[in-house]
Amino acid sequence: MLKNLCQKMFGRSLWVYHANSGGCNGCDIEVLNALTPYYDVERFGIKLVGSPRHADVMLCQGPAMRSTAQALKRAYDAMPAPKLVFAIGSCACGGGLWFDSYSVIGPVEKIIPVSYYIPGCPPRPEAIIYGVAVALGLVDKKTAPVAFKELELPIPQYHPGDLRGEGELVVYEKAEKV
Amino acid sequence: MSILSKLGETLVCLKAGRVTLPYPAEAKPLPEKFRGRPIFDATKCIGCAGCANNCPAREILVYDVCQEIRILKYLGRHCAYCGRCADVCPEKAITMSQEFENGTNQIGDIQQRLELFMSTCQRCGRCFKEPSVLEQLKMKGYRFDDLENERWIFRSQATLKGEPAVDDLKIELD
Ligand code: SF4
Ligand code: SF4
Ligand code: SF4
């Protein structure tokens, strides 16, 4: 649904506003790198604007900090709908390495709703472009949660609750030899 | 005059050639030591929790749901891709992969969860992963087991059925 909305609303061009709410500047440099002639995202109609009022997309870097959370919220409110928020970097996605320090509130999604996440510290410019392409529905996301589960335990399960009998003779119900 | 200078500029531009990388069409090869997402190998991991201790972002959670099962969870939210977990892992169960295109609309997509079966030491009551150097500890007397019938006993009543996929944000707030 989000994808359809994106394609409909942002079909022609994305104007991005770049908000740093307390990152270390690493992600800013990567975002700016994506805008340089080397990666040249203006090929795809992505353009950096200086005011949230002109923007379709907010690129958030850095965690929500105590000192900047209000400003971030105001910038988000100033953006005209429909709006997307991209959390770029581990700080914006999860609060960063210092997610539990006194001045850090946490990931930006605690303050503003985030639509897409681009983890990395910092993410490569390619990763940022890839994330935007995922949002535009040009490519499919590559990640999926991985879970390894030991479906069959390597030992037979004998729960103490299955113990029957008293004294010398104690046997298991449902007993099976290995 | 101005036309001449513009022409000169054009010449300079033409001489510079093209620098734009054809990224979406064809990816630039990654540097050899590039560290992407850490990938956990459940068959090698012995559940020692060294990675969890060494992670500066406290990104790897290890908890025992019952005596025999240890859960190792990599959340991926604030991982700094520093590679310290891979450095410290004694079994080399973690590889820093070259995957970096991790853009997603659900943050849960990058998490990994291993459920490891642990044997129990009868002396100290702690768990250890069974196929390992500690294999020798599987001598009788080191396990809770049914010595008469030579069977192992699953001590706990806990089962994993119905356990919800733990929401990482909730864990973080704990
Ligand atoms: S994610 Fe890493 S590079 Fe980006 S702002 Fe945070 S600490 Fe800096
Ligand atoms: S790469 Fe670094 S931050 Fe990420 S899980 Fe490993 S030790 Fe933690
Ligand atoms: S991944 Fe390596 S360091 Fe982490 S618990 Fe498993 S064996 Fe230990």
Short mmCIF file of C-alpha atoms and ligand atoms in Angstrom, two decimals:
data_model
loop_
_atom_site.label_atom_id
_atom_site.label_comp_id
_atom_site.label_asym_id
_atom_site.label_seq_id
_atom_site.Cartn_x
_atom_site.Cartn_y
_atom_site.Cartn_z
CA MET A 1 0.00 0.00 0.00
CA LEU A 2 2.80 2.33 0.97
CA LYS A 3 4.52 1.42 -2.27
CA ASN A 4 1.46 2.26 -4.37
CA LEU A 5 1.12 5.54 -2.58
CA CYS A 6 4.74 6.31 -3.23
CA GLN A 7 4.48 5.56 -6.90
CA LYS A 8 1.38 7.66 -7.29
CA MET A 9 2.45 10.61 -5.24
CA PHE A 10 6.13 10.79 -5.92
CA GLY A 11 6.10 9.52 -9.50
CA ARG A 12 7.95 12.41 -11.00
CA SER A 13 10.47 13.61 -8.53
CA LEU A 14 11.41 13.48 -4.92
CA TRP A 15 12.53 16.58 -3.17
CA VAL A 16 14.45 15.70 -0.11
CA TYR A 17 15.14 17.64 3.00
CA HIS A 18 18.10 16.58 4.98
CA ALA A 19 17.72 16.79 8.75
CA ASN A 20 20.49 15.97 11.17
CA SER A 21 19.23 15.73 14.69
CA GLY A 22 22.46 14.81 16.39
CA GLY A 23 24.46 12.38 14.27
CA CYS A 24 28.19 12.42 13.95
CA ASN A 25 28.15 13.88 10.42
CA GLY A 26 29.14 10.56 8.85
CA CYS A 27 25.70 9.99 7.38
CA ASP A 28 25.46 13.60 6.18
CA ILE A 29 28.60 13.13 4.18
CA GLU A 30 27.25 9.95 2.62
CA VAL A 31 23.96 11.62 1.73
CA LEU A 32 25.82 14.52 0.17
CA ASN A 33 28.00 12.01 -1.62
CA ALA A 34 24.86 10.51 -3.14
CA LEU A 35 24.02 13.97 -4.44
CA THR A 36 27.43 14.63 -5.98
CA PRO A 37 28.13 13.94 -9.67
CA TYR A 38 29.57 10.56 -8.70
CA TYR A 39 26.22 9.10 -7.81
CA ASP A 40 24.13 11.90 -9.26
CA VAL A 41 20.69 11.12 -7.91
CA GLU A 42 19.33 14.08 -9.82
CA ARG A 43 19.18 11.62 -12.69
CA PHE A 44 16.21 10.15 -10.88
CA GLY A 45 14.67 13.50 -10.07
CA ILE A 46 15.85 13.52 -6.48
CA LYS A 47 16.77 17.00 -5.44
CA LEU A 48 17.97 18.50 -2.21
CA VAL A 49 15.92 21.42 -0.94
CA GLY A 50 16.75 23.72 1.88
CA SER A 51 13.39 23.97 3.59
CA PRO A 52 11.07 21.27 4.89
CA ARG A 53 8.16 23.20 3.39
CA HIS A 54 9.33 22.28 -0.11
CA ALA A 55 10.15 18.69 0.64
CA ASP A 56 8.44 15.38 -0.02
CA VAL A 57 10.92 13.33 1.90
CA MET A 58 12.83 13.95 5.06
CA LEU A 59 16.16 12.18 5.40
CA CYS A 60 16.82 11.83 9.10
CA GLN A 61 20.27 11.31 10.44
CA GLY A 62 21.24 10.92 14.00
CA PRO A 63 19.11 9.85 16.93
CA ALA A 64 16.40 11.94 18.45
CA MET A 65 18.20 13.94 21.07
CA ARG A 66 16.76 15.78 23.99
CA SER A 67 17.88 19.09 22.51
CA THR A 68 16.75 18.51 18.93
CA ALA A 69 13.61 16.41 19.22
CA GLN A 70 11.30 19.42 19.28
CA ALA A 71 12.96 20.98 16.23
CA LEU A 72 12.71 17.66 14.40
CA LYS A 73 9.03 17.43 15.19
CA ARG A 74 8.47 20.99 13.98
CA ALA A 75 10.33 20.30 10.74
CA TYR A 76 8.21 17.19 10.22
CA ASP A 77 5.01 19.13 10.83
CA ALA A 78 6.10 21.78 8.36
CA MET A 79 6.38 19.29 5.52
CA PRO A 80 3.35 19.19 3.24
CA ALA A 81 1.51 15.87 3.08
CA PRO A 82 2.02 13.29 1.65
CA LYS A 83 5.38 12.97 3.28
CA LEU A 84 7.88 10.21 3.78
CA VAL A 85 10.59 9.92 6.38
CA PHE A 86 13.73 7.94 5.78
CA ALA A 87 15.82 6.98 8.77
CA ILE A 88 19.38 6.85 7.50
CA GLY A 89 22.07 5.22 9.55
CA SER A 90 22.07 3.20 12.72
CA CYS A 91 21.51 6.30 14.82
CA ALA A 92 18.24 7.17 13.16
CA CYS A 93 17.10 3.54 12.90
CA GLY A 94 17.87 2.46 16.42
CA GLY A 95 19.43 5.24 18.41
CA GLY A 96 23.00 4.44 17.58
CA LEU A 97 25.72 3.22 19.85
CA TRP A 98 24.74 5.66 22.56
CA PHE A 99 21.06 4.82 22.44
CA ASP A 100 20.82 4.67 26.22
CA SER A 101 22.78 7.74 27.14
CA TYR A 102 21.06 10.53 29.03
CA SER A 103 20.86 12.95 26.14
CA VAL A 104 19.55 10.51 23.57
CA ILE A 105 15.84 9.83 23.41
CA GLY A 106 16.25 6.98 20.95
CA PRO A 107 15.46 6.25 17.32
CA VAL A 108 13.75 9.05 15.42
CA GLU A 109 10.62 6.95 15.21
CA LYS A 110 9.97 7.84 18.82
CA ILE A 111 9.35 11.39 17.66
CA ILE A 112 8.11 11.13 14.07
CA PRO A 113 6.72 8.20 12.07
CA VAL A 114 9.40 6.59 9.93
CA SER A 115 8.47 4.93 6.65
CA TYR A 116 11.79 3.49 5.51
CA TYR A 117 14.95 2.44 7.25
CA ILE A 118 18.43 2.36 5.81
CA PRO A 119 20.76 0.84 8.40
CA GLY A 120 24.49 1.26 8.25
CA CYS A 121 27.05 3.32 10.08
CA PRO A 122 27.20 5.15 7.79
CA PRO A 123 25.34 3.44 4.94
CA ARG A 124 27.12 3.56 1.63
CA PRO A 125 25.72 6.05 -0.87
CA GLU A 126 24.68 3.00 -2.89
CA ALA A 127 22.74 1.74 0.11
CA ILE A 128 20.92 5.06 0.39
CA ILE A 129 20.07 5.05 -3.31
CA TYR A 130 18.93 1.45 -2.96
CA GLY A 131 16.69 2.37 -0.04
CA VAL A 132 15.10 5.16 -2.05
CA ALA A 133 14.65 2.76 -4.95
CA VAL A 134 12.92 0.31 -2.60
CA ALA A 135 10.60 3.10 -1.51
CA LEU A 136 9.81 4.00 -5.11
CA GLY A 137 9.06 0.37 -5.89
CA LEU A 138 11.87 0.07 -8.43
CA VAL A 139 13.53 -2.84 -6.67
CA ASP A 140 12.52 -5.35 -4.05
CA LYS A 141 14.04 -5.26 -0.63
CA LYS A 142 16.72 -7.84 -0.11
CA THR A 143 16.46 -8.36 3.61
CA ALA A 144 14.21 -10.70 5.49
CA PRO A 145 14.31 -11.73 9.12
CA VAL A 146 16.37 -14.83 9.70
CA ALA A 147 15.48 -17.29 12.38
CA PHE A 148 17.25 -20.52 13.08
CA LYS A 149 15.23 -22.90 15.12
CA GLU A 150 16.18 -26.25 16.50
CA LEU A 151 13.00 -28.04 15.48
CA GLU A 152 14.10 -31.39 16.71
CA LEU A 153 16.06 -31.36 19.88
CA PRO A 154 19.08 -33.61 19.63
CA ILE A 155 17.99 -35.41 22.78
CA PRO A 156 14.67 -37.05 23.53
CA GLN A 157 12.64 -34.88 25.79
CA TYR A 158 11.74 -36.40 29.09
CA HIS A 159 9.91 -33.94 31.18
CA PRO A 160 10.11 -34.55 34.89
CA GLY A 161 6.36 -34.16 34.75
CA ASP A 162 6.17 -37.42 32.84
CA LEU A 163 7.82 -39.37 35.62
CA ARG A 164 5.61 -42.20 36.87
CA GLY A 165 6.09 -44.48 39.80
CA GLU A 166 7.62 -44.25 43.19
CA GLY A 167 10.61 -45.44 45.13
CA GLU A 168 12.89 -47.80 43.24
CA LEU A 169 10.90 -48.04 40.07
CA VAL A 170 10.59 -44.72 38.33
CA VAL A 171 9.77 -44.77 34.65
CA TYR A 172 8.90 -42.24 32.05
CA GLU A 173 5.69 -42.19 30.19
CA LYS A 174 6.24 -41.91 26.42
CA ALA A 175 9.78 -43.16 26.85
CA GLU A 176 11.80 -43.88 23.76
CA LYS A 177 15.30 -45.15 23.39
CA VAL A 178 17.86 -42.95 21.74
CA MET B 1 33.89 37.70 -24.07
CA SER B 2 31.38 35.93 -21.98
CA ILE B 3 30.60 33.56 -24.84
CA LEU B 4 34.28 32.74 -25.11
CA SER B 5 34.53 32.01 -21.42
CA LYS B 6 31.46 29.80 -21.65
CA LEU B 7 33.06 27.94 -24.54
CA GLY B 8 36.19 27.55 -22.46
CA GLU B 9 34.10 26.16 -19.64
CA THR B 10 32.49 23.67 -22.00
CA LEU B 11 35.90 22.55 -23.15
CA VAL B 12 37.02 22.03 -19.58
CA CYS B 13 33.87 20.05 -18.88
CA LEU B 14 34.37 17.86 -21.94
CA LYS B 15 37.96 17.22 -21.02
CA ALA B 16 37.02 16.13 -17.53
CA GLY B 17 35.05 13.22 -18.94
CA ARG B 18 32.34 11.35 -17.12
CA VAL B 19 32.57 10.54 -13.45
CA THR B 20 29.04 9.42 -12.67
CA LEU B 21 28.98 5.80 -11.63
CA PRO B 22 26.32 3.69 -13.29
CA TYR B 23 25.25 2.52 -9.84
CA PRO B 24 21.78 1.03 -10.11
CA ALA B 25 22.66 -0.64 -13.40
CA GLU B 26 25.98 -2.02 -12.30
CA ALA B 27 27.52 -1.94 -8.87
CA LYS B 28 31.00 -0.76 -8.17
CA PRO B 29 33.10 -3.57 -6.71
CA LEU B 30 33.35 -3.29 -2.97
CA PRO B 31 36.67 -2.86 -1.24
CA GLU B 32 38.05 -6.12 0.00
CA LYS B 33 37.80 -5.34 3.69
CA PHE B 34 34.32 -3.88 3.47
CA ARG B 35 32.22 -4.80 6.45
CA GLY B 36 28.53 -5.22 5.79
CA ARG B 37 25.89 -6.92 7.84
CA PRO B 38 27.15 -9.57 10.28
CA ILE B 39 25.74 -12.97 9.44
CA PHE B 40 25.41 -15.58 12.16
CA ASP B 41 25.99 -19.21 11.43
CA ALA B 42 23.82 -21.26 13.73
CA THR B 43 25.66 -24.50 13.07
CA LYS B 44 28.95 -23.07 14.30
CA CYS B 45 27.73 -20.92 17.18
CA ILE B 46 28.27 -22.47 20.60
CA GLY B 47 26.26 -19.86 22.43
CA CYS B 48 29.13 -18.51 24.49
CA ALA B 49 27.76 -14.95 24.34
CA GLY B 50 31.20 -13.50 23.74
CA CYS B 51 29.81 -11.45 20.89
CA ALA B 52 27.08 -10.03 23.10
CA ASN B 53 29.64 -9.04 25.71
CA ASN B 54 31.91 -7.39 23.23
CA CYS B 55 29.37 -5.52 21.14
CA PRO B 56 29.71 -1.80 21.78
CA ALA B 57 26.14 -1.19 20.71
CA ARG B 58 24.74 -3.98 22.87
CA GLU B 59 23.06 -5.21 19.78
CA ILE B 60 23.17 -8.93 20.47
CA LEU B 61 20.89 -10.24 23.15
CA VAL B 62 21.39 -13.62 24.70
CA TYR B 63 18.84 -15.12 26.97
CA ASP B 64 17.89 -18.56 28.15
CA VAL B 65 14.22 -19.31 27.89
CA CYS B 66 14.66 -22.53 29.76
CA GLN B 67 17.48 -24.72 30.97
CA GLU B 68 18.21 -26.22 27.58
CA ILE B 69 17.48 -23.52 25.06
CA ARG B 70 19.42 -20.34 24.58
CA ILE B 71 18.22 -17.63 22.28
CA LEU B 72 20.69 -15.36 20.58
CA LYS B 73 19.17 -12.38 18.95
CA TYR B 74 20.81 -9.87 16.69
CA LEU B 75 18.58 -6.87 16.29
CA GLY B 76 20.46 -4.92 13.65
CA ARG B 77 18.92 -1.62 14.62
CA HIS B 78 21.91 0.21 15.98
CA CYS B 79 24.67 -2.08 14.82
CA ALA B 80 27.71 -0.03 13.86
CA TYR B 81 29.13 -2.75 11.59
CA CYS B 82 32.32 -2.54 13.56
CA GLY B 83 33.11 -6.24 13.35
CA ARG B 84 34.04 -6.68 16.99
CA CYS B 85 31.59 -9.54 17.34
CA ALA B 86 33.23 -11.36 14.43
CA ASP B 87 36.67 -10.68 15.91
CA VAL B 88 35.87 -12.14 19.27
CA CYS B 89 33.86 -15.16 18.20
CA PRO B 90 35.91 -18.25 19.07
CA GLU B 91 34.12 -20.45 16.56
CA LYS B 92 34.15 -17.93 13.72
CA ALA B 93 30.40 -18.20 13.55
CA ILE B 94 29.98 -14.57 12.55
CA THR B 95 31.05 -13.32 9.17
CA MET B 96 30.96 -9.68 8.20
CA SER B 97 29.23 -10.09 4.88
CA GLN B 98 29.35 -7.73 1.94
CA GLU B 99 25.64 -7.05 2.13
CA PHE B 100 24.91 -3.40 2.45
CA GLU B 101 21.70 -2.92 0.49
CA ASN B 102 19.55 -3.28 3.56
CA GLY B 103 16.97 -0.59 2.95
CA THR B 104 13.62 -1.80 4.21
CA ASN B 105 10.27 -0.60 5.40
CA GLN B 106 10.28 -2.79 8.48
CA ILE B 107 13.16 -2.60 10.86
CA GLY B 108 12.51 -6.16 11.98
CA ASP B 109 13.71 -7.37 8.61
CA ILE B 110 17.35 -7.16 9.56
CA GLN B 111 17.16 -9.12 12.74
CA GLN B 112 18.51 -12.61 13.14
CA ARG B 113 17.51 -15.04 15.80
CA LEU B 114 19.23 -18.28 16.68
CA GLU B 115 17.72 -20.84 18.91
CA LEU B 116 20.48 -23.01 20.29
CA PHE B 117 20.22 -26.24 22.11
CA MET B 118 22.45 -26.28 25.14
CA SER B 119 23.53 -29.17 27.26
CA THR B 120 23.56 -28.64 30.96
CA CYS B 121 26.51 -29.08 33.23
CA GLN B 122 25.44 -30.92 36.29
CA ARG B 123 28.14 -29.38 38.41
CA CYS B 124 27.44 -25.73 37.77
CA GLY B 125 24.00 -25.85 36.19
CA ARG B 126 25.03 -23.66 33.29
CA CYS B 127 24.33 -24.51 29.70
CA PHE B 128 26.86 -25.19 27.04
CA LYS B 129 26.42 -26.00 23.41
CA GLU B 130 26.74 -29.68 22.82
CA PRO B 131 28.95 -30.23 19.75
CA SER B 132 32.03 -28.39 20.85
CA VAL B 133 35.28 -28.71 22.69
CA LEU B 134 33.17 -29.20 25.74
CA GLU B 135 32.02 -32.46 24.24
CA GLN B 136 34.20 -34.22 26.76
CA LEU B 137 32.07 -32.87 29.51
CA LYS B 138 29.35 -35.16 28.32
CA MET B 139 30.69 -37.78 30.66
CA LYS B 140 28.18 -39.14 33.05
CA GLY B 141 27.83 -37.03 36.08
CA TYR B 142 28.13 -33.81 34.19
CA ARG B 143 24.60 -33.90 32.89
CA PHE B 144 21.20 -34.20 34.33
CA ASP B 145 20.26 -37.53 32.97
CA ASP B 146 18.64 -40.82 33.50
CA LEU B 147 21.70 -42.87 34.29
CA GLU B 148 19.89 -46.19 34.53
CA ASN B 149 18.41 -46.08 31.09
CA GLU B 150 21.16 -43.95 29.55
CA ARG B 151 18.79 -41.29 28.51
CA TRP B 152 18.94 -37.56 28.83
CA ILE B 153 16.36 -35.74 30.76
CA PHE B 154 14.84 -32.54 29.54
CA ARG B 155 14.51 -30.80 32.86
CA SER B 156 12.42 -27.80 32.18
CA GLN B 157 8.73 -27.60 31.59
CA ALA B 158 9.16 -24.55 29.42
CA THR B 159 8.26 -24.88 25.79
CA LEU B 160 8.76 -22.37 23.05
CA LYS B 161 5.39 -22.82 21.47
CA GLY B 162 3.32 -19.71 21.14
CA GLU B 163 6.11 -17.41 22.08
CA PRO B 164 5.56 -14.24 20.10
CA ALA B 165 8.29 -12.81 17.93
CA VAL B 166 9.81 -10.50 20.47
CA ASP B 167 9.45 -6.91 19.46
CA ASP B 168 12.89 -5.40 19.50
CA LEU B 169 11.72 -1.95 20.53
CA LYS B 170 10.20 -3.40 23.64
CA ILE B 171 13.43 -5.10 24.54
CA GLU B 172 15.31 -1.93 24.04
CA LEU B 173 13.07 -0.10 26.45
CA ASP B 174 13.46 -2.71 29.16
S1 SF4 C 1 24.78 6.14 11.97
FE1 SF4 C 1 26.99 6.19 12.34
S2 SF4 C 1 27.77 7.57 10.74
FE2 SF4 C 1 25.55 7.91 10.87
S3 SF4 C 1 25.31 9.63 12.28
FE3 SF4 C 1 25.17 7.75 13.51
S4 SF4 C 1 27.26 7.35 14.26
FE4 SF4 C 1 27.41 8.83 12.58
S1 SF4 C 2 29.26 -5.42 14.12
FE1 SF4 C 2 29.76 -4.31 16.03
S2 SF4 C 2 27.85 -3.24 16.59
FE2 SF4 C 2 27.29 -4.79 15.06
S3 SF4 C 2 26.67 -6.58 16.28
FE3 SF4 C 2 28.86 -6.84 15.81
S4 SF4 C 2 29.94 -5.95 17.58
FE4 SF4 C 2 27.80 -5.20 17.66
S1 SF4 C 3 28.30 -16.12 17.62
FE1 SF4 C 3 30.37 -16.68 18.34
S2 SF4 C 3 30.78 -15.25 20.08
FE2 SF4 C 3 28.56 -15.18 19.65
S3 SF4 C 3 27.66 -16.70 21.07
FE3 SF4 C 3 28.04 -17.78 19.11
S4 SF4 C 3 30.09 -18.69 19.33
FE4 SF4 C 3 29.90 -17.13 20.97
#
